[in-house]
């Protein structure tokens, strides 16, 4: 193949990078996992041995080149090794969201035709067994944690360590074959297939080649000067492209160490112990953190509260400027130093951010207030804009040019153009090969010249050259009077309030905007506790008149702030309902990456939407919910529909033209 | 009841071994009150054995006899094929009998980890001085014990509260910590005194799961007292039913369920 000779420094696959790392700095740590209360670690040399042994085991089970190997579970070294081992065998790893229900798994496993499934534990084994009858290509399942599985039928079920042991035993027979397969990995061969959660329709399998992953990892790692001594904590879903790029792409390219937490519940402690230098989180995580800090400060002693408020006010004033290296007066610097010593430092340490050199947020727009809060503490939090189809990177913010309302400049090697409709198109070495078994979608997304439509509307700011994303192209609309409707803009402002977990704004084609609100149980529950307000359920708390008052206050503040934006002043929220249930991915209301599915919500709660656009002040509704174990139930509620005050705006000149 | 001379196989296919502990003609009197009257039964290796009965039936007294807290007025306790002389509870614990309590008995001010570590006390042999200085054998010993404890913590999924003082935990979790402490002793017999008392349905389900898993993974023999008939019938292999200090039934859950005396004791009967 002509492409064989290509590849940076002749490194054309993840296993090739692994071998380079194990040879050049074999004693440096590659993986750590907290297990039994201690951080266990593996060097690159040890990791390669583990992966090879497992790859031999896979060969022994009959993994053929081009096979699809599904991987399901939380972030654990063994599962990362499984993916690389599959690649060594010439197979394609397909990580799946571990919290997906059996039906979702059935679709993806059936669509990619996985012959092998590697899972973490009994929970996942049970799910796959539940759907295996309809999976014609499925042959073997391998699990990592044997707990509770001893009595299962082991004809097609294998324990990870056994597969590895068999691999070691068959070393002499199979090692030649494995070497041949590794040598055969080409730059344009498939590296991984990732299913996009998709805010609409069935998930699509995005095929990414070795070239995509390695080029994207290389250029982005250079951009942020990542090095071998960086540390990351792998905690985001393995099925998400970001995790693949950070925990495999960049980690293998640069040779830094990937740390895996002990369990989901211990995440905060583990984060603090590792104190990563390179950190990635969706806006949601930062929102949750800010909520938690706010709550804890409200419970703190008056002295601490005053100190916190005083220094945070100072941090907001000068923190971002100091971070960006802009000139700041000597007194202010001194005061910031003092604040760092008294407040910012301990705060960062408590959150596990004491060593963050580069932090990214992406996946969704982050509320400016949340963004500024973290930056003012001196955390170099930046935004990037990307998607699975681009191997993450489309635009990134360079150090010193960070703003909350833009997503930065085109990432190295990425070309961007804005379509006539305002839609953003890009072309890059990371651009995906195709959607698996879906030529129509491939054709409608990616044109012959390699330009990919993002589905997002945006524009380049003249002055800075930064890209600004307005909203999903299909979400941005017009209201009845022709003014611009950008729901996410308003929702993000609402979500800044700790009491509001989620908001969905309606208004396309209507004369006014309305909203659904989800309260944040942690924040509101804490408030209820402090004010001696008793409640028996989420539903009851969400319907409490004082809670509604508070939420209304938040909405009115947001309205005032929205009214100041000339283009979007029409998006003020006139009426709202506080929902009786949390929007949930299990009910199909959100994606697994926790983005709201607007259309689904509008259809599912159509009665409530109608109520928002009528005169009623309360509405009775019944909603179907899915419990974690897949059972379904119904909840009934009578919800208040409330009006919020809006700031009158004079019709814009543009509209009058 | 199946023939038990050489053990038996349970409904779900587990092989139950020979007799591990046997109560022979036990009678327990407090002054003029007879708490237990002439009861005999055995506990076999690897089984989950329940003792049930209405309030005041003498269940806890029976458990206290097994754990060595009470010495029977009449009768013998046979353990691992030998008659057990009267013993202090800590001596019984050394023989591999660990228990949890009906009213949680943890050290509230200590962390979960420290509480569970106390379950290893019977396995620690180094002297006070060596332990205080964390020196030589004491150090090696502590590391070994910590490893066992960490495996238990992992098993019961309480990693996230490892360093939390027990006093701050909700009830259901405290119960789990108690189970962890008992498990840390690596007992031959685990005695559970009303493990589900005061729990909601979800907590009961979790606890049942853990009890079954402990039995399954470590092969630990479990003797439990429980009020909740539903739970007992679901998870035990054999059940002893007591009423007013007497044994009124003994057998598999289905046998016990159809026993007229048992039905009368639980539902009441017209006299």
Short mmCIF file of C-alpha atoms in Angstrom, two decimals, chain A residues 300-585:
data_model
loop_
_atom_site.label_atom_id
_atom_site.label_comp_id
_atom_site.label_asym_id
_atom_site.label_seq_id
_atom_site.Cartn_x
_atom_site.Cartn_y
_atom_site.Cartn_z
CA UNK A 300 -19.53 27.79 56.28
CA UNK A 301 -18.95 30.16 59.19
CA UNK A 302 -19.69 33.87 58.64
CA UNK A 303 -16.00 34.76 58.76
CA UNK A 304 -15.14 32.24 56.06
CA UNK A 305 -18.08 33.39 53.98
CA UNK A 306 -16.92 36.99 54.16
CA UNK A 307 -13.39 36.05 53.29
CA UNK A 308 -14.59 33.96 50.37
CA UNK A 309 -16.79 36.74 49.00
CA UNK A 310 -14.17 39.41 49.42
CA UNK A 311 -11.41 37.52 47.66
CA UNK A 312 -13.66 36.05 44.99
CA UNK A 313 -14.73 39.57 44.07
CA UNK A 314 -11.08 40.50 43.72
CA UNK A 315 -10.35 37.35 41.72
CA UNK A 316 -13.14 38.17 39.29
CA UNK A 317 -11.65 41.60 38.80
CA UNK A 318 -8.03 40.70 38.13
CA UNK A 319 -7.76 36.90 37.99
CA UNK A 320 -8.42 36.39 34.28
CA UNK A 321 -6.12 39.27 33.36
CA UNK A 322 -3.28 37.79 35.41
CA UNK A 323 -3.86 34.42 33.78
CA UNK A 324 -3.73 35.98 30.33
CA UNK A 325 -0.51 37.77 31.18
CA UNK A 326 -2.02 41.23 30.84
CA UNK A 327 -0.68 44.16 32.84
CA UNK A 328 -2.12 44.31 36.34
CA UNK A 329 -1.17 46.77 39.07
CA UNK A 330 1.26 45.81 41.83
CA UNK A 331 -1.24 46.22 44.68
CA UNK A 332 -3.81 44.10 42.89
CA UNK A 333 -1.22 41.43 42.27
CA UNK A 334 -0.26 41.42 45.91
CA UNK A 335 -3.86 41.12 46.98
CA UNK A 336 -4.38 38.30 44.49
CA UNK A 337 -1.35 36.54 45.96
CA UNK A 338 -2.84 36.86 49.43
CA UNK A 339 -6.16 35.58 48.11
CA UNK A 340 -4.37 32.68 46.47
CA UNK A 341 -2.84 31.81 49.78
CA UNK A 342 -6.07 32.12 51.77
CA UNK A 343 -8.83 31.15 49.37
CA UNK A 344 -7.98 30.23 45.77
CA UNK A 345 -5.21 27.78 46.60
CA UNK A 346 -7.18 25.72 49.15
CA UNK A 347 -10.21 25.86 46.87
CA UNK A 348 -8.26 24.57 43.89
CA UNK A 349 -6.69 21.90 46.03
CA UNK A 350 -10.08 20.74 47.29
CA UNK A 351 -11.31 20.42 43.72
CA UNK A 352 -8.17 18.62 42.55
CA UNK A 353 -7.13 21.48 40.27
CA UNK A 354 -3.97 22.54 42.06
CA UNK A 355 -1.72 21.42 39.21
CA UNK A 356 -3.92 21.97 36.17
CA UNK A 357 -1.80 23.53 33.45
CA UNK A 358 -4.30 23.07 30.65
CA UNK A 359 -7.97 22.51 31.22
CA UNK A 360 -10.58 22.14 28.55
CA UNK A 361 -14.31 22.29 28.47
CA UNK A 362 -16.25 21.24 25.42
CA UNK A 363 -19.28 19.36 24.29
CA UNK A 364 -21.58 22.27 24.96
CA UNK A 365 -21.36 25.96 25.52
CA UNK A 366 -20.40 26.85 29.07
CA UNK A 367 -22.11 29.64 30.98
CA UNK A 368 -19.82 32.69 30.97
CA UNK A 369 -20.19 33.15 34.71
CA UNK A 370 -19.13 29.57 35.39
CA UNK A 371 -16.23 29.86 32.99
CA UNK A 372 -15.01 33.10 34.54
CA UNK A 373 -15.29 31.71 38.04
CA UNK A 374 -12.76 28.97 37.30
CA UNK A 375 -10.47 31.22 35.29
CA UNK A 376 -10.45 33.85 37.99
CA UNK A 377 -9.07 31.22 40.40
CA UNK A 378 -6.09 30.92 38.11
CA UNK A 379 -7.14 27.69 36.43
CA UNK A 380 -6.21 27.81 32.76
CA UNK A 381 -9.60 26.62 31.57
CA UNK A 382 -10.12 26.95 27.85
CA UNK A 383 -12.82 26.06 25.40
CA UNK A 384 -12.57 23.93 22.37
CA UNK A 385 -15.07 23.13 19.74
CA UNK A 386 -15.15 19.73 18.19
CA UNK A 387 -17.04 16.61 17.36
CA UNK A 388 -16.54 12.90 16.93
CA UNK A 389 -16.38 13.26 13.16
CA UNK A 390 -13.38 15.59 13.50
CA UNK A 391 -11.48 13.38 15.98
CA UNK A 392 -12.42 16.11 18.44
CA UNK A 393 -10.59 19.21 17.28
CA UNK A 394 -12.16 21.89 15.12
CA UNK A 395 -11.24 25.05 16.98
CA UNK A 396 -9.29 25.63 20.19
CA UNK A 397 -8.45 28.64 22.27
CA UNK A 398 -4.74 29.44 22.46
CA UNK A 399 -3.32 30.38 25.86
CA UNK A 400 -3.87 34.06 26.56
CA UNK A 401 -6.75 34.40 24.12
CA UNK A 402 -9.47 32.81 26.14
CA UNK A 403 -12.99 34.14 26.17
CA UNK A 404 -16.21 32.58 27.25
CA UNK A 405 -18.20 33.59 24.20
CA UNK A 406 -15.92 32.22 21.50
CA UNK A 407 -14.53 28.77 20.86
CA UNK A 408 -11.17 29.89 19.58
CA UNK A 409 -9.20 29.69 16.36
CA UNK A 410 -9.03 26.74 13.95
CA UNK A 411 -7.00 23.91 15.46
CA UNK A 412 -3.66 23.16 13.74
CA UNK A 413 -4.28 21.62 10.33
CA UNK A 414 -8.00 22.44 10.32
CA UNK A 415 -9.60 24.56 7.60
CA UNK A 416 -12.94 26.16 8.31
CA UNK A 417 -15.46 27.90 6.14
CA UNK A 418 -18.87 29.30 6.93
CA UNK A 419 -21.65 28.21 4.62
CA UNK A 420 -24.22 30.56 3.17
CA UNK A 421 -26.77 29.54 5.78
CA UNK A 422 -24.29 30.34 8.52
CA UNK A 423 -23.41 26.69 9.08
CA UNK A 424 -19.83 25.87 9.99
CA UNK A 425 -17.87 23.49 7.71
CA UNK A 426 -14.43 22.08 8.36
CA UNK A 427 -11.78 19.92 6.72
CA UNK A 428 -8.82 18.38 8.56
CA UNK A 429 -6.51 15.38 8.80
CA UNK A 430 -8.73 14.22 11.64
CA UNK A 431 -11.84 14.16 9.50
CA UNK A 432 -13.56 10.79 9.79
CA UNK A 433 -13.51 8.17 7.07
CA UNK A 434 -17.23 7.41 6.95
CA UNK A 435 -20.29 6.44 8.91
CA UNK A 436 -20.24 2.67 9.11
CA UNK A 437 -22.78 1.02 6.82
CA UNK A 438 -24.46 4.35 6.21
CA UNK A 439 -23.37 5.88 2.89
CA UNK A 440 -26.35 8.29 2.76
CA UNK A 441 -25.45 9.96 6.04
CA UNK A 442 -21.80 10.00 5.05
CA UNK A 443 -22.67 11.71 1.77
CA UNK A 444 -24.96 14.26 3.38
CA UNK A 445 -22.36 15.17 6.03
CA UNK A 446 -19.09 15.01 4.16
CA UNK A 447 -18.70 16.22 0.56
CA UNK A 448 -16.34 14.97 -2.09
CA UNK A 449 -13.66 17.49 -1.16
CA UNK A 450 -13.71 16.41 2.45
CA UNK A 451 -15.69 19.32 3.90
CA UNK A 452 -17.84 18.25 6.80
CA UNK A 453 -21.00 20.03 7.88
CA UNK A 454 -21.07 20.50 11.65
CA UNK A 455 -24.75 21.28 11.98
CA UNK A 456 -23.82 24.30 14.06
CA UNK A 457 -24.38 27.90 13.10
CA UNK A 458 -21.58 30.33 13.77
CA UNK A 459 -19.42 33.16 12.51
CA UNK A 460 -15.86 34.45 12.75
CA UNK A 461 -15.35 37.57 14.78
CA UNK A 462 -13.63 40.16 12.62
CA UNK A 463 -11.41 41.59 15.32
CA UNK A 464 -10.04 38.46 16.93
CA UNK A 465 -10.45 35.84 14.23
CA UNK A 466 -12.17 33.59 16.74
CA UNK A 467 -15.12 31.43 15.88
CA UNK A 468 -18.38 32.07 17.69
CA UNK A 469 -20.98 29.36 17.75
CA UNK A 470 -24.54 30.62 18.04
CA UNK A 471 -26.39 27.37 18.42
CA UNK A 472 -27.20 24.16 16.63
CA UNK A 473 -28.07 25.30 13.11
CA UNK A 474 -31.41 23.58 13.28
CA UNK A 475 -32.19 25.00 16.71
CA UNK A 476 -31.51 28.61 15.79
CA UNK A 477 -34.71 29.94 14.47
CA UNK A 478 -36.88 32.91 14.25
CA UNK A 479 -39.72 33.97 16.39
CA UNK A 480 -43.05 35.03 14.98
CA UNK A 481 -41.92 38.64 14.67
CA UNK A 482 -38.73 37.64 12.87
CA UNK A 483 -36.31 38.24 15.70
CA UNK A 484 -33.54 35.74 16.33
CA UNK A 485 -34.27 32.74 18.56
CA UNK A 486 -31.22 31.04 20.13
CA UNK A 487 -32.44 28.83 22.97
CA UNK A 488 -29.08 27.62 24.20
CA UNK A 489 -27.92 31.15 24.86
CA UNK A 490 -30.73 31.69 27.33
CA UNK A 491 -30.52 28.18 28.78
CA UNK A 492 -26.85 28.63 29.59
CA UNK A 493 -27.60 31.83 31.42
CA UNK A 494 -30.29 30.06 33.42
CA UNK A 495 -28.07 27.12 34.23
CA UNK A 496 -25.58 29.41 35.87
CA UNK A 497 -27.86 29.52 38.89
CA UNK A 498 -26.99 26.63 41.21
CA UNK A 499 -30.70 25.96 41.74
CA UNK A 500 -31.26 25.29 38.04
CA UNK A 501 -29.89 22.03 36.71
CA UNK A 502 -31.35 22.10 33.25
CA UNK A 503 -33.49 24.44 31.20
CA UNK A 504 -35.25 24.00 27.88
CA UNK A 505 -36.41 27.16 26.14
CA UNK A 506 -39.14 27.13 23.50
CA UNK A 507 -40.11 29.91 21.13
CA UNK A 508 -39.32 29.08 17.50
CA UNK A 509 -42.11 30.52 15.40
CA UNK A 510 -43.96 31.78 18.47
CA UNK A 511 -44.57 35.30 19.66
CA UNK A 512 -42.77 34.81 22.95
CA UNK A 513 -40.34 32.45 24.68
CA UNK A 514 -41.21 30.01 27.41
CA UNK A 515 -39.17 27.49 29.37
CA UNK A 516 -39.06 24.19 31.22
CA UNK A 517 -36.85 24.21 34.29
CA UNK A 518 -35.26 21.33 36.17
CA UNK A 519 -34.26 22.16 39.71
CA UNK A 520 -30.91 20.97 41.03
CA UNK A 521 -31.78 18.62 43.85
CA UNK A 522 -28.46 19.09 45.63
CA UNK A 523 -28.70 22.86 45.76
CA UNK A 524 -32.43 23.20 46.34
CA UNK A 525 -32.44 20.30 48.82
CA UNK A 526 -29.71 21.98 50.80
CA UNK A 527 -31.64 25.23 50.77
CA UNK A 528 -34.76 23.40 51.98
CA UNK A 529 -32.80 21.83 54.79
CA UNK A 530 -31.45 25.16 55.94
CA UNK A 531 -34.92 26.70 55.85
CA UNK A 532 -36.67 23.80 57.56
CA UNK A 533 -38.77 22.99 54.55
CA UNK A 534 -39.90 19.41 54.60
CA UNK A 535 -40.40 17.50 51.38
CA UNK A 536 -40.91 13.84 50.57
CA UNK A 537 -39.87 13.66 46.95
CA UNK A 538 -38.20 15.45 44.10
CA UNK A 539 -41.63 16.18 42.72
CA UNK A 540 -42.85 17.79 45.91
CA UNK A 541 -39.76 19.94 46.27
CA UNK A 542 -39.94 21.01 42.64
CA UNK A 543 -43.53 22.13 43.14
CA UNK A 544 -42.96 24.01 46.40
CA UNK A 545 -44.21 27.57 46.15
CA UNK A 546 -41.03 29.06 47.61
CA UNK A 547 -38.93 27.13 45.14
CA UNK A 548 -41.09 28.45 42.33
CA UNK A 549 -40.63 31.98 43.69
CA UNK A 550 -36.87 31.55 43.70
CA UNK A 551 -36.78 30.14 40.20
CA UNK A 552 -38.99 32.97 39.01
CA UNK A 553 -36.50 35.41 40.52
CA UNK A 554 -33.67 33.75 38.59
CA UNK A 555 -35.63 33.88 35.36
CA UNK A 556 -36.41 37.55 35.79
CA UNK A 557 -32.74 38.31 36.37
CA UNK A 558 -31.87 36.39 33.21
CA UNK A 559 -34.55 38.27 31.31
CA UNK A 560 -32.96 41.54 32.34
CA UNK A 561 -29.60 40.32 31.16
CA UNK A 562 -30.97 38.94 27.88
CA UNK A 563 -32.73 42.24 27.22
CA UNK A 564 -29.37 43.98 27.10
CA UNK A 565 -28.27 41.89 24.11
CA UNK A 566 -29.60 43.69 21.06
CA UNK A 567 -29.81 40.67 18.81
CA UNK A 568 -31.40 38.33 21.31
CA UNK A 569 -33.63 40.55 23.41
CA UNK A 570 -36.68 38.75 22.04
CA UNK A 571 -35.60 35.58 23.81
CA UNK A 572 -36.79 36.63 27.25
CA UNK A 573 -38.74 33.93 29.05
CA UNK A 574 -42.38 34.93 29.51
CA UNK A 575 -43.77 31.83 31.14
CA UNK A 576 -42.24 28.75 32.71
CA UNK A 577 -42.93 25.38 34.27
CA UNK A 578 -40.71 23.68 36.81
CA UNK A 579 -40.75 20.05 35.73
CA UNK A 580 -41.78 17.27 38.07
CA UNK A 581 -39.00 14.93 36.97
CA UNK A 582 -35.37 15.24 36.07
CA UNK A 583 -34.68 15.02 32.38
CA UNK A 584 -32.91 11.74 31.90
CA UNK A 585 -31.02 9.84 29.23
#
